XYZ file of C-alpha atoms in Angstrom:
362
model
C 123.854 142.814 89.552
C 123.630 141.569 93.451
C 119.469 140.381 92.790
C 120.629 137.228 90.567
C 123.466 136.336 93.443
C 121.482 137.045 95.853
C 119.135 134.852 94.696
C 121.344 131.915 93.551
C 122.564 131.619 97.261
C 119.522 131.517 98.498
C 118.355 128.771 96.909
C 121.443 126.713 96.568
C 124.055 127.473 99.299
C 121.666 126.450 102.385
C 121.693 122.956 100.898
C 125.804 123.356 100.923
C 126.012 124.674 103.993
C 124.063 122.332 105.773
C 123.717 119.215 103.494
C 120.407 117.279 103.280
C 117.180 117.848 103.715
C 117.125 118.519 107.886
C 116.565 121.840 107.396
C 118.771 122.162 110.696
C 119.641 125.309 112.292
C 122.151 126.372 109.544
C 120.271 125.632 106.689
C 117.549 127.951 108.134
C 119.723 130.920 108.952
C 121.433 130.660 105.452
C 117.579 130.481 104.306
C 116.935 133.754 105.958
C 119.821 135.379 104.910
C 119.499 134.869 101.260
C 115.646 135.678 101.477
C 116.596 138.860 102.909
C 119.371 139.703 100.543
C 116.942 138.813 97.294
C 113.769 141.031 98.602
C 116.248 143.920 99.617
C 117.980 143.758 95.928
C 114.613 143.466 93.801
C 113.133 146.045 93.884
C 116.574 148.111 93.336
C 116.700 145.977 90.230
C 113.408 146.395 89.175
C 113.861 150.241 89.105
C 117.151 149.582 87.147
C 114.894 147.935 84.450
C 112.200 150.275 84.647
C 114.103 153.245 84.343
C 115.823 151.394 80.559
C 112.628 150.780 79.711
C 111.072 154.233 80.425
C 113.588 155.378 77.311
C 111.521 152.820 75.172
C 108.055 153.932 76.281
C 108.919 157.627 75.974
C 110.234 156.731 72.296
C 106.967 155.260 71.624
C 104.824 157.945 73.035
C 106.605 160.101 70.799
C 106.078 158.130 67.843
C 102.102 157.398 68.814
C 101.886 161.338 69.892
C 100.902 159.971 73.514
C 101.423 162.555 75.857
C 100.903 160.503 78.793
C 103.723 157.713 77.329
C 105.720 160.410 76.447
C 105.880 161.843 80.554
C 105.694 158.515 81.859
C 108.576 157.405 79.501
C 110.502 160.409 80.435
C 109.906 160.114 84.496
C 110.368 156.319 84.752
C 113.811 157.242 83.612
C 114.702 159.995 85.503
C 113.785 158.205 88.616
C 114.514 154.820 89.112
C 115.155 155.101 92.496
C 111.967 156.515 92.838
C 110.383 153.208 91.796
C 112.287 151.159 93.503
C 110.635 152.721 96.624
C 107.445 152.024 95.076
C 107.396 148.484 94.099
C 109.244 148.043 97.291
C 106.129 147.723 99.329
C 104.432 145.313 96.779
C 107.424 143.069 97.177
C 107.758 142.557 100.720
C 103.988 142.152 101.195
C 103.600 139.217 98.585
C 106.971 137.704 99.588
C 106.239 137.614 103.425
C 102.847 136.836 102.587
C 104.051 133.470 100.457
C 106.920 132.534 102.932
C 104.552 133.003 105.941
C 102.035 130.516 103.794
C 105.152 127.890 103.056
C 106.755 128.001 106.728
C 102.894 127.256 107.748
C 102.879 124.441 105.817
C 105.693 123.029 106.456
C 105.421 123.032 110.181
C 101.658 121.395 109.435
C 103.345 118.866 107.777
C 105.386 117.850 111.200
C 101.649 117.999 112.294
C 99.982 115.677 109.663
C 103.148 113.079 110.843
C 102.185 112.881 114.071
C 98.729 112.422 113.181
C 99.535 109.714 110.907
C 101.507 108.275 113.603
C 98.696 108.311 115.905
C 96.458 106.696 113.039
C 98.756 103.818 111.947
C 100.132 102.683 115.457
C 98.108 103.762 118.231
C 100.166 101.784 121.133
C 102.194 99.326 118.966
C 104.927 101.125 119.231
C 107.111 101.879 122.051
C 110.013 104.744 121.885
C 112.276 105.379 124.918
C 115.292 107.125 125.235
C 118.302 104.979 127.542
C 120.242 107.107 128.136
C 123.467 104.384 128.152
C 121.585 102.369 130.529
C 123.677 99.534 131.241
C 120.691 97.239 132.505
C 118.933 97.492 128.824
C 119.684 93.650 128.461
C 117.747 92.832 131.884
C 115.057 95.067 130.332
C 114.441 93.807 127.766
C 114.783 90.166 128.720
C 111.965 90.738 131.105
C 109.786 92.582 128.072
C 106.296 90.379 127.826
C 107.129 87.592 124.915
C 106.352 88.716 120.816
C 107.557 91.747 120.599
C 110.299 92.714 118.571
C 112.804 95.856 119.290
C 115.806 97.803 117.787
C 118.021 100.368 118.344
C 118.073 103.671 116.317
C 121.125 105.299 116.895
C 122.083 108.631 114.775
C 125.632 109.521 115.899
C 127.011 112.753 117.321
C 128.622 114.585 114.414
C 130.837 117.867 115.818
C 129.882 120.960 113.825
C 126.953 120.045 112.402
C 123.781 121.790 112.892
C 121.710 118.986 110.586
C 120.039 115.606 111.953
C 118.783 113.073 110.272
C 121.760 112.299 108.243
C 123.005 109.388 109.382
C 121.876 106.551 111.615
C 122.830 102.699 112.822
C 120.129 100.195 113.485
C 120.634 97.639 115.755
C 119.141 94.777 117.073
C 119.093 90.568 117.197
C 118.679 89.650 113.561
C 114.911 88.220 113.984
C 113.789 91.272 115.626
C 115.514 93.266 112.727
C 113.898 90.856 109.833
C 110.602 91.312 111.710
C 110.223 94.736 110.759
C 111.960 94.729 106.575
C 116.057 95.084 107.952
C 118.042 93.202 106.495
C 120.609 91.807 109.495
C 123.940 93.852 108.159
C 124.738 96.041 105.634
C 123.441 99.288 104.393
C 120.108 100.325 103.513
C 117.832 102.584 101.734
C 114.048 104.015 103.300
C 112.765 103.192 100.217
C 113.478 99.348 100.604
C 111.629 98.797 103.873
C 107.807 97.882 104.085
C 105.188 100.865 104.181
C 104.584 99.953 108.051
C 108.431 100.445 109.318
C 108.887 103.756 106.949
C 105.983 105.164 108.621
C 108.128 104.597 112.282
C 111.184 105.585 111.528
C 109.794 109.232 109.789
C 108.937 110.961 113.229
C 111.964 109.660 114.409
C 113.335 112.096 112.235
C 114.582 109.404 109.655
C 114.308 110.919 105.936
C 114.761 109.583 102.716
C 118.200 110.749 102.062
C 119.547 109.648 105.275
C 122.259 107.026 105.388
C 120.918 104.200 107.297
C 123.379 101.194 108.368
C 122.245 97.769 110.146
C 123.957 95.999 112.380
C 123.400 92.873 114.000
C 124.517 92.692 117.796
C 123.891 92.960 121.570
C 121.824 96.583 122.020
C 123.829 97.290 125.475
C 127.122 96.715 123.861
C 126.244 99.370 121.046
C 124.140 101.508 123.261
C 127.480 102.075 125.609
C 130.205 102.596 123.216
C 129.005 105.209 120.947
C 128.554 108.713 121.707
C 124.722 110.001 119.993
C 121.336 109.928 120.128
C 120.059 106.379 120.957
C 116.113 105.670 120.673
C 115.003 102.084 121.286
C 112.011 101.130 119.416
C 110.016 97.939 120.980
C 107.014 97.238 118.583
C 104.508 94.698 118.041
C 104.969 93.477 114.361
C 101.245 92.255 114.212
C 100.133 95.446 115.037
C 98.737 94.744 118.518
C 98.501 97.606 121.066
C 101.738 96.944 123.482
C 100.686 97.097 127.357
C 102.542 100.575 128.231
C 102.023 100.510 131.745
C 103.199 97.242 131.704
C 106.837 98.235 129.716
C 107.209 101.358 132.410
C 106.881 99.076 135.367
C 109.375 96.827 133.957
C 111.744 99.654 133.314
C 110.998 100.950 136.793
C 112.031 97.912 137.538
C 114.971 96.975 135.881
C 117.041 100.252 135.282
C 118.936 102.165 136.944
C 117.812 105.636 135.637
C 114.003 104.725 133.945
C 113.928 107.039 131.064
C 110.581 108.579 129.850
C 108.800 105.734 127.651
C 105.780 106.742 126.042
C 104.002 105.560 122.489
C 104.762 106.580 118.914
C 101.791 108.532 118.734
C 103.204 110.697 121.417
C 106.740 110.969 119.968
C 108.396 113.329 116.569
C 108.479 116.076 115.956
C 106.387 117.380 119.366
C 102.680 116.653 119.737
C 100.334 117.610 117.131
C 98.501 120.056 119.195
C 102.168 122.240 119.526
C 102.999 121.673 116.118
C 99.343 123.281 114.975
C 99.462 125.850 117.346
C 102.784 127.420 116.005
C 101.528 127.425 112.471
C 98.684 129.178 114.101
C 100.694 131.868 114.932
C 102.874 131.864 112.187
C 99.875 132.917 110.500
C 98.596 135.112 112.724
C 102.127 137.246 112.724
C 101.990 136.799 108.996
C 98.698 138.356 108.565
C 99.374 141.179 111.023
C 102.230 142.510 108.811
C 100.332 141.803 105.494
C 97.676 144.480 106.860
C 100.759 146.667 108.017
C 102.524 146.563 105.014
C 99.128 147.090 102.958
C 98.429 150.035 104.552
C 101.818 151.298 104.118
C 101.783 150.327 100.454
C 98.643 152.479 100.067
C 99.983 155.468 101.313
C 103.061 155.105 99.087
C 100.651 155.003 96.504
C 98.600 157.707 97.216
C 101.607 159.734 98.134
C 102.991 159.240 94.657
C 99.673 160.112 93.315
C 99.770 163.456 95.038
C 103.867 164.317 94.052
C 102.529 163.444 90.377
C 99.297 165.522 90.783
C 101.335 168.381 91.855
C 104.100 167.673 89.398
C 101.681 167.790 86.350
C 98.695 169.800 87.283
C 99.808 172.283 84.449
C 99.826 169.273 81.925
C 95.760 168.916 82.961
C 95.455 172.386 82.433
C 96.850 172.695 79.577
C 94.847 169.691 77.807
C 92.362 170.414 79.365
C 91.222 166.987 80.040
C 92.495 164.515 82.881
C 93.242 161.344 81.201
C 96.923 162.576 80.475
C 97.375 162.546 84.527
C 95.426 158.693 84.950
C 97.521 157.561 82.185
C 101.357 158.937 83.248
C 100.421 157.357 86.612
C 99.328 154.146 84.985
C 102.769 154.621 83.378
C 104.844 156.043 86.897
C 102.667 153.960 89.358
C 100.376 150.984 88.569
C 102.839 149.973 85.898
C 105.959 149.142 87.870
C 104.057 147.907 90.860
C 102.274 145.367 88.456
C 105.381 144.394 87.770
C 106.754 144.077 91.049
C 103.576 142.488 92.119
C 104.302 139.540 89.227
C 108.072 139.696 89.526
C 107.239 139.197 93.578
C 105.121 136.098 92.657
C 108.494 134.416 90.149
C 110.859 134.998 92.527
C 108.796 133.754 96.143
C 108.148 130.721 93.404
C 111.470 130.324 93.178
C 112.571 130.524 96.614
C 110.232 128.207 98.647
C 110.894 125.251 96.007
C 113.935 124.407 98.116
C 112.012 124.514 100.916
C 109.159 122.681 99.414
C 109.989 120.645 96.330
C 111.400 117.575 97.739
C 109.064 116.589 100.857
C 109.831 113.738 102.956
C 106.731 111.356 102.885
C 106.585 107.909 104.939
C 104.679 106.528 102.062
């Protein structure tokens, strides 16, 4: 069947496609794709297994003498397509509606970042962006005495969507011990101090990503690679650096004065974007949850009518009305129960790539 390969790719080819955990552009779009493709082919599938198991219900309607089994049996398996277009509602409203929740939270978790950021540092940090300046080395000779500062370079990788895989610290081997790096060699997040994790994660630097430190001259590296270069100048005591003071330096000194601002104003985009577009990822959420519940209703109630016309003669004939509530309990309620719940495993499944392994700075 295409639901279980649907499925499988989407929640293990984005990770091939686009290796780590950057969630770059690729990894999203395979995302999408296999969401799509598992939504579109469960509720086909669902029908499939209704319909086989209508032949067991009408079997035991006979057995029990329940005329209402015995119809709803009997039309479950005559019409599986039919309930494939009913459950189909029930499974794009609680899938969006769980996606729409996840997506939220992970963009508030960009949010809670920054906020941390702005918590831990304040204006001990310093990020700026060179731009190959050649004067760095008159820059940062004239930066006030005590602070310590590194380059984070993650180089340019051609056809690849991702970031944060791979990066190359450098910097004069006191500055680098000041902060946990060792002064060459490769090394893990993990084996840095608390206070250094928590700058390098809205830089973008995960706990999967490769990280290699060198010790040298910051121009000489900042001018022969090709990349994304951010130099971090930090107090390691903690004190607040004098910002105006850095940007009249580097108004000073460089050629081209890039924008230098503090950590707490630097990831992932400031906390008030990042919280406004999980605003309205809810808000567009919540908008098609009340669409698609008011669609789902009149499915329902259109189904109710078909049946109502479909059996009336059955009512008459009994002469009581609990053989219609029940076949629709049977034809209706039943497999949208089931979609509901099978809806619920399967949006489980799916956001656990997306969720199951978050980055923390901690």
């Amino acid at each position: 069947m295409a639901f279980p390969v649907a499925l499988l790719l989407a929640v293990r080819l984005p990770d091939v496609m686009d290796p780590g955990s950057s969630r770059g552009p690729m990894w999203i779009l395979t995302y999408f794709i296999g969401v799509v493709a598992t939504f579109v082919t469960l509720p086909i599938t669902l029908g499939v297994v209704t319909g086989a198991a209508g032949q067991v219900v009408a079997g035991w309607g006979r057995s029990r003498g329940s005329t209402a089994a015995l119809i709803g049996g009997r039309r479950l398996t005559a019409s599986p397509s039919g309930t494939a277009r009913a459950v189909a509602g029930v499974v794009v409203l609680i899938g969006l509606l769980i996606q729409a929740n996840a997506w939220s939270s992970l963009v508030t978790r960009f949010d809670k970042a920054d906020r941390a950021a702005q918590e831990n540092f304040g204006n001990s940090v310093v990020v700026m962006n060179p731009y190959n300046e050649k004067n760095i080395a008159r820059f940062l000779h004239d930066t006030p005495t005590g602070l310590s500062s590194f380059l984070l370079h993650e180089p340019y990788s051609p056809g690849s969507g991702s970031i944060g895989q791979r990066f190359v610290v450098t910097g004069e081997c006191q500055d680098l011990r000041a902060v946990g790096f060792i002064c060459s060699g490769r090394q893990k997040l993990s084996g840095l101090p608390p206070r250094t994790r928590k700058i390098l994660f809205p830089l973008y630097v995960r706990s999967d990503s490769e990280i290699r430190v060198e010790t040298g001259t910051i121009t000489e590296k900042m001018t022969s690679r090709h990349g994304t270069s951010t130099l971090v100048i930090n107090d390691p005591s903690g004190h607040a650096v004098n910002l105006s003071q850095i940007k009249k330096i580097a108004h000073r000194t460089l050629i081209t004065p890039p924008e230098i601002h503090s950590l707490e104003d630097d990831g992932f985009g400031n906390s008030t974007s990042t919280a406004q577009q999980a605003q309205w990822i809810v808000l567009f959420g919540i908008g098609t949850v009340l669409f698609l519940g008011i669609a789902l209703g009149v499915t329902a109630a259109t189904r109710f009518r078909d049946q109502a016309d479909d059996l009336g003669s059955v009512s008459i004939l009994t002469g009581r009305r609990s053989p219609f509530w029940g076949i629709g309990g049977w034809t209706v309620a039943g497999p949208m129960v089931l979609g509901a719940w099978a809806a619920l495993a399967v949006s489980w499944i799916l956001i656990a790539p997306m969720l199951g392994s978050p980055d923390s700075p901690d």
